[in-house]
Tab-separated table of N, CA and C in Angstrom:
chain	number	residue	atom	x	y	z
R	458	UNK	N	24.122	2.976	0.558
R	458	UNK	CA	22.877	2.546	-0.014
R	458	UNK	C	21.851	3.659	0.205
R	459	UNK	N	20.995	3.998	-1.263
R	459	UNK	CA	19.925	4.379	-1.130
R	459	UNK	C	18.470	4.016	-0.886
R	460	UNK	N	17.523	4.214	-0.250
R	460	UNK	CA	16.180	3.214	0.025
R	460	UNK	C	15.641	4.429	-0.026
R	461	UNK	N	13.980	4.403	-1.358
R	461	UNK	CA	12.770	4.809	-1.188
R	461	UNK	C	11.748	4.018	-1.456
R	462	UNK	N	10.847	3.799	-0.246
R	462	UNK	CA	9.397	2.931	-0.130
R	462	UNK	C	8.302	3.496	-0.452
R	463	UNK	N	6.971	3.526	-1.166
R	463	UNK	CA	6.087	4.406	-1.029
R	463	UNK	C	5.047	3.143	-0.983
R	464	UNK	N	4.080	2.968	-0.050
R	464	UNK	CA	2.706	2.168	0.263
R	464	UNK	C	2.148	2.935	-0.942
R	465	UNK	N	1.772	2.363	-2.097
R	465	UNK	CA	0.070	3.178	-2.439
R	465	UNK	C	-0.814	3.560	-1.641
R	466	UNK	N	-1.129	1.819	-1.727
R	466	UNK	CA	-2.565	1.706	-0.767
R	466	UNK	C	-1.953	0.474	0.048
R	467	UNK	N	-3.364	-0.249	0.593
R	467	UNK	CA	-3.170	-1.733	1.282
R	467	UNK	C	-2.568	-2.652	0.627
R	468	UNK	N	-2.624	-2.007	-0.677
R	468	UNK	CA	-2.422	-4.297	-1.683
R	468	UNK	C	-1.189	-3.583	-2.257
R	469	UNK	N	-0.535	-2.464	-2.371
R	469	UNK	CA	-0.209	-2.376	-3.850
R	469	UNK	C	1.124	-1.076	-2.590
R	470	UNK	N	2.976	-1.291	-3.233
R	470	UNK	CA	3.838	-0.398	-2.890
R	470	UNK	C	4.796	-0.672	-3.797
R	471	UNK	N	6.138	0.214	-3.884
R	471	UNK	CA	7.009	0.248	-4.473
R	471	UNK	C	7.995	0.817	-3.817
R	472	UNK	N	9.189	0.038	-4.338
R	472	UNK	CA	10.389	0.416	-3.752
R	472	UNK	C	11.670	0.572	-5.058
R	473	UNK	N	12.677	1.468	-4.282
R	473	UNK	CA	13.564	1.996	-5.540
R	473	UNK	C	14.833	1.641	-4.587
R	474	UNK	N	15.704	0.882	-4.298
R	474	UNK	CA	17.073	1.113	-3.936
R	474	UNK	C	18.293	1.137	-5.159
R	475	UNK	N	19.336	2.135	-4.631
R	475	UNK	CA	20.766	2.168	-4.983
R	475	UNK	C	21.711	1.645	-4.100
R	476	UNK	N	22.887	0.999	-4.610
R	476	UNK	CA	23.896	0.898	-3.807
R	476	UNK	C	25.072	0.534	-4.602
R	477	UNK	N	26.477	1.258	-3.883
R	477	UNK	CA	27.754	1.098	-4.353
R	477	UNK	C	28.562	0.381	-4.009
R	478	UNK	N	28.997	-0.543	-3.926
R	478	UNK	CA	30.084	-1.127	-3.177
R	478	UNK	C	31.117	-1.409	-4.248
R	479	UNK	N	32.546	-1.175	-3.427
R	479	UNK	CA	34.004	-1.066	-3.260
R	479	UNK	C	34.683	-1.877	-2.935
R	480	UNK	N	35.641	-2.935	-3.895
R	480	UNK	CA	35.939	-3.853	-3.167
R	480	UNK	C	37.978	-3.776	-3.933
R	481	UNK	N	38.584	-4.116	-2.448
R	481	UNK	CA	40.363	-3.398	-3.109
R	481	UNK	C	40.440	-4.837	-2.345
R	482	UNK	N	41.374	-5.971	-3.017
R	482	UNK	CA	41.850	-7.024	-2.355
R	482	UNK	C	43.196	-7.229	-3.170
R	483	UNK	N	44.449	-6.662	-2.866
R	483	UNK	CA	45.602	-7.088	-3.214
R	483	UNK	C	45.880	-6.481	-4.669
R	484	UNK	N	45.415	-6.640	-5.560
R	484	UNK	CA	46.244	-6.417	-7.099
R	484	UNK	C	44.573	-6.170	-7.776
R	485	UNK	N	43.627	-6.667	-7.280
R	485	UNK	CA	41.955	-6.676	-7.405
R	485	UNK	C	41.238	-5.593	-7.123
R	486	UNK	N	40.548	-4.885	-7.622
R	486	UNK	CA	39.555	-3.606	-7.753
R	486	UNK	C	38.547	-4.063	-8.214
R	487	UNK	N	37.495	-3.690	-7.566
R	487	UNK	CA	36.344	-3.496	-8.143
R	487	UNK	C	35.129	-2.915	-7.791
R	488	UNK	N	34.258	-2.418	-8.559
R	488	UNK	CA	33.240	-1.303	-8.311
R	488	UNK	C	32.163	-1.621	-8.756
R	489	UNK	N	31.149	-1.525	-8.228
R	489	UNK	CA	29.679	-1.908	-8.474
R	489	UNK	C	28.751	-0.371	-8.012
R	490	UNK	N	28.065	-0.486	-8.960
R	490	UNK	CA	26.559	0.273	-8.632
R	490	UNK	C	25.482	-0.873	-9.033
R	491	UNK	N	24.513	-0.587	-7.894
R	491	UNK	CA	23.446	-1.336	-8.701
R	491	UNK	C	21.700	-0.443	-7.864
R	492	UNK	N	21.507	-0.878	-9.175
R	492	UNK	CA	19.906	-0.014	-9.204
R	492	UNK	C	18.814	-0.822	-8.915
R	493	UNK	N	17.809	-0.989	-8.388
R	493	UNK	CA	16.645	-2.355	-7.839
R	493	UNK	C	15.693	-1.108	-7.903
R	494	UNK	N	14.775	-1.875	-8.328
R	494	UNK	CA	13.458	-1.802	-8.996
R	494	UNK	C	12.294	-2.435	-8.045
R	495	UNK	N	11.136	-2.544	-6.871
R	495	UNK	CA	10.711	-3.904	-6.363
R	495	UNK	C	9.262	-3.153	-6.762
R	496	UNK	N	8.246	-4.275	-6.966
R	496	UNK	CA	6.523	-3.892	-6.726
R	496	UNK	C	6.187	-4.743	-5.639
R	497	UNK	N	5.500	-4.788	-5.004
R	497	UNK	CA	5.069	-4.984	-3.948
R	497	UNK	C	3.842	-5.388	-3.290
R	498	UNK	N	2.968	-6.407	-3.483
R	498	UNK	CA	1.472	-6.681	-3.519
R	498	UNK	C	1.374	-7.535	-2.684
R	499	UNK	N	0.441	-6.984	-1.912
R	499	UNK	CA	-0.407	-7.572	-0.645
R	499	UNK	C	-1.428	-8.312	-1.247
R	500	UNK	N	-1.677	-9.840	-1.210
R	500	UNK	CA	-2.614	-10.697	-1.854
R	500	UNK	C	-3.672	-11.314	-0.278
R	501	UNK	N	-3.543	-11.186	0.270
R	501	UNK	CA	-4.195	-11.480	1.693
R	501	UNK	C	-3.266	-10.686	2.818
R	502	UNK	N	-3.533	-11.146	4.116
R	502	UNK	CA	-3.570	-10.677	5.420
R	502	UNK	C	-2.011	-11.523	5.207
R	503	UNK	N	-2.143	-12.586	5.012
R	503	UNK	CA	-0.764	-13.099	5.261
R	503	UNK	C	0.074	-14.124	3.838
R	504	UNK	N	-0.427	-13.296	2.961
R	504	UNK	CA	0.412	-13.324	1.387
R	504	UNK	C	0.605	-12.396	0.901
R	505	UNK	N	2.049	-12.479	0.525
R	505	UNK	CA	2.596	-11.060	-0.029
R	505	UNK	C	3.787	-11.656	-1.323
R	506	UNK	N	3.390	-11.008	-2.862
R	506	UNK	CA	4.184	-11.183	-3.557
R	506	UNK	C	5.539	-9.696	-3.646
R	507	UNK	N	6.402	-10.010	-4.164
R	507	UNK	CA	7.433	-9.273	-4.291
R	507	UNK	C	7.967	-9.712	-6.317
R	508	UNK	N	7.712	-8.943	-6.635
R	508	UNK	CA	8.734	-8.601	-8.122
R	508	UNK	C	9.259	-7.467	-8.371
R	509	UNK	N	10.503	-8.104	-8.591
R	509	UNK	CA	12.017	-7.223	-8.401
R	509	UNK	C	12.945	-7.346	-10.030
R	510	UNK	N	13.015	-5.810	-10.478
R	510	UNK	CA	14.118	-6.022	-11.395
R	510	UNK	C	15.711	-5.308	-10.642
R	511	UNK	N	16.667	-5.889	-11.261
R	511	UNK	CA	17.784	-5.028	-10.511
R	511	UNK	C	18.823	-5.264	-11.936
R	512	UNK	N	19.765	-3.617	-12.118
R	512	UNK	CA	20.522	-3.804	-12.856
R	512	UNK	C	22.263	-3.421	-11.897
R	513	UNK	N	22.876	-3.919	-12.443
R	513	UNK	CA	24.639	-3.797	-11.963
R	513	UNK	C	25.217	-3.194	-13.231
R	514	UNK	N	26.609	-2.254	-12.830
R	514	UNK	CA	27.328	-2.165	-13.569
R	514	UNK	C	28.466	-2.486	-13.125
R	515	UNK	N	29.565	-3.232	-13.465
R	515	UNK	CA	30.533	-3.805	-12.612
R	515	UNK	C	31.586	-3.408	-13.320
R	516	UNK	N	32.687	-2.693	-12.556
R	516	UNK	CA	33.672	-2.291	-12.804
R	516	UNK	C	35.441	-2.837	-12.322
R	517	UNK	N	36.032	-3.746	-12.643
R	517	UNK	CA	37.386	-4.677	-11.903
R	517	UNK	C	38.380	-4.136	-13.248
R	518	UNK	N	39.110	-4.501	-12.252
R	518	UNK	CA	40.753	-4.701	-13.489
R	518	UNK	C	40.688	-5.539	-14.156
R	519	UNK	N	39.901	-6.728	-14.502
R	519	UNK	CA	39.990	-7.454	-15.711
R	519	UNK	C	39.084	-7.104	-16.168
R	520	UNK	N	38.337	-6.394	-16.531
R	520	UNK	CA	36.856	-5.965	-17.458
R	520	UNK	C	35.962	-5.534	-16.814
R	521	UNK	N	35.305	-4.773	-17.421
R	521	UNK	CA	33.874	-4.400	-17.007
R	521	UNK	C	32.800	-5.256	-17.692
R	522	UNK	N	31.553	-5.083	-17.130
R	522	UNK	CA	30.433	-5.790	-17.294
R	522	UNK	C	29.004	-5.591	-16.816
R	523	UNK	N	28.060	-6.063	-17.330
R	523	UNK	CA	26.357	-5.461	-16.731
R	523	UNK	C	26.012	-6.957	-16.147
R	524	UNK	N	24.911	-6.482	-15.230
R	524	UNK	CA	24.320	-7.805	-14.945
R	524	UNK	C	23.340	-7.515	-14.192
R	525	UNK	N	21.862	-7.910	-15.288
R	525	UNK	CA	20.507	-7.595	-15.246
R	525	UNK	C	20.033	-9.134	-14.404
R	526	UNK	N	19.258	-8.766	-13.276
R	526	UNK	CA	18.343	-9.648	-12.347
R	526	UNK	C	16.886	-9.124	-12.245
R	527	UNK	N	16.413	-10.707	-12.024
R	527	UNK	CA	14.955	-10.504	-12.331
R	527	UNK	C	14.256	-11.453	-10.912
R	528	UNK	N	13.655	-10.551	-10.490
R	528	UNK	CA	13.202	-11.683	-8.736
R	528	UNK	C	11.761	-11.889	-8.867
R	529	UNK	N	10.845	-12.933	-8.265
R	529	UNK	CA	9.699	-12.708	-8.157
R	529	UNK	C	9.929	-13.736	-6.586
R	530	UNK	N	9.147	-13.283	-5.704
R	530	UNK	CA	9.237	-14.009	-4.581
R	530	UNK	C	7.927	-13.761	-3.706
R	531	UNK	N	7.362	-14.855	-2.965
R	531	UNK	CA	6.132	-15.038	-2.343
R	531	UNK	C	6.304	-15.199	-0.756
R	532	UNK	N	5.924	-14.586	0.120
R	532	UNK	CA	6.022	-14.393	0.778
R	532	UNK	C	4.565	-14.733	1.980
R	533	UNK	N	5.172	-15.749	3.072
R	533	UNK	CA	3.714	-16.411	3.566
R	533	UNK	C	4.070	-16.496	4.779
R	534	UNK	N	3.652	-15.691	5.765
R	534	UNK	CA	3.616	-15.387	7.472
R	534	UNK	C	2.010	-16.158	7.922
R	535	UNK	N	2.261	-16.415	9.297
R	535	UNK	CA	1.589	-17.512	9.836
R	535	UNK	C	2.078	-17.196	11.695
């Protein structure tokens, strides 16, 4: 796995990860990359949103295939 974070500022960051994983189980192969996308916004001291795109490319012995994800998640410490 790859990870880059950059803070803008206080309210506002972005993040970029990669990662590959390898998976061999018996007669089964398969290969993944996937690319993530996150923004990152500080809405108070203790609210924080997260929106995330992420794409896959998936590679097995019965077919290949894509598979586009879409996150939004809120985040509330206390």
């Amino acid at each position: 796995m790859l990870l880059a974070n950059y803070q803008f500022n206080e309210v506002f960051g972005a993040t970029f990860r990669y990662s590959h994983e390898n998976l061999e189980e018996g007669a089964f192969d398969s290969d993944a990359d996937r690319l993530t996308f996150a923004l990152l916004f500080t809405i108070t001291q203790n609210l924080f949103f997260n929106v995330e795109y992420s794409h896959a490319e998936v590679d097995t012995t019965s077919g290949d295939y894509d598979v586009d994800e879409f996150y939004l998640e809120a985040l509330l410490t206390f």
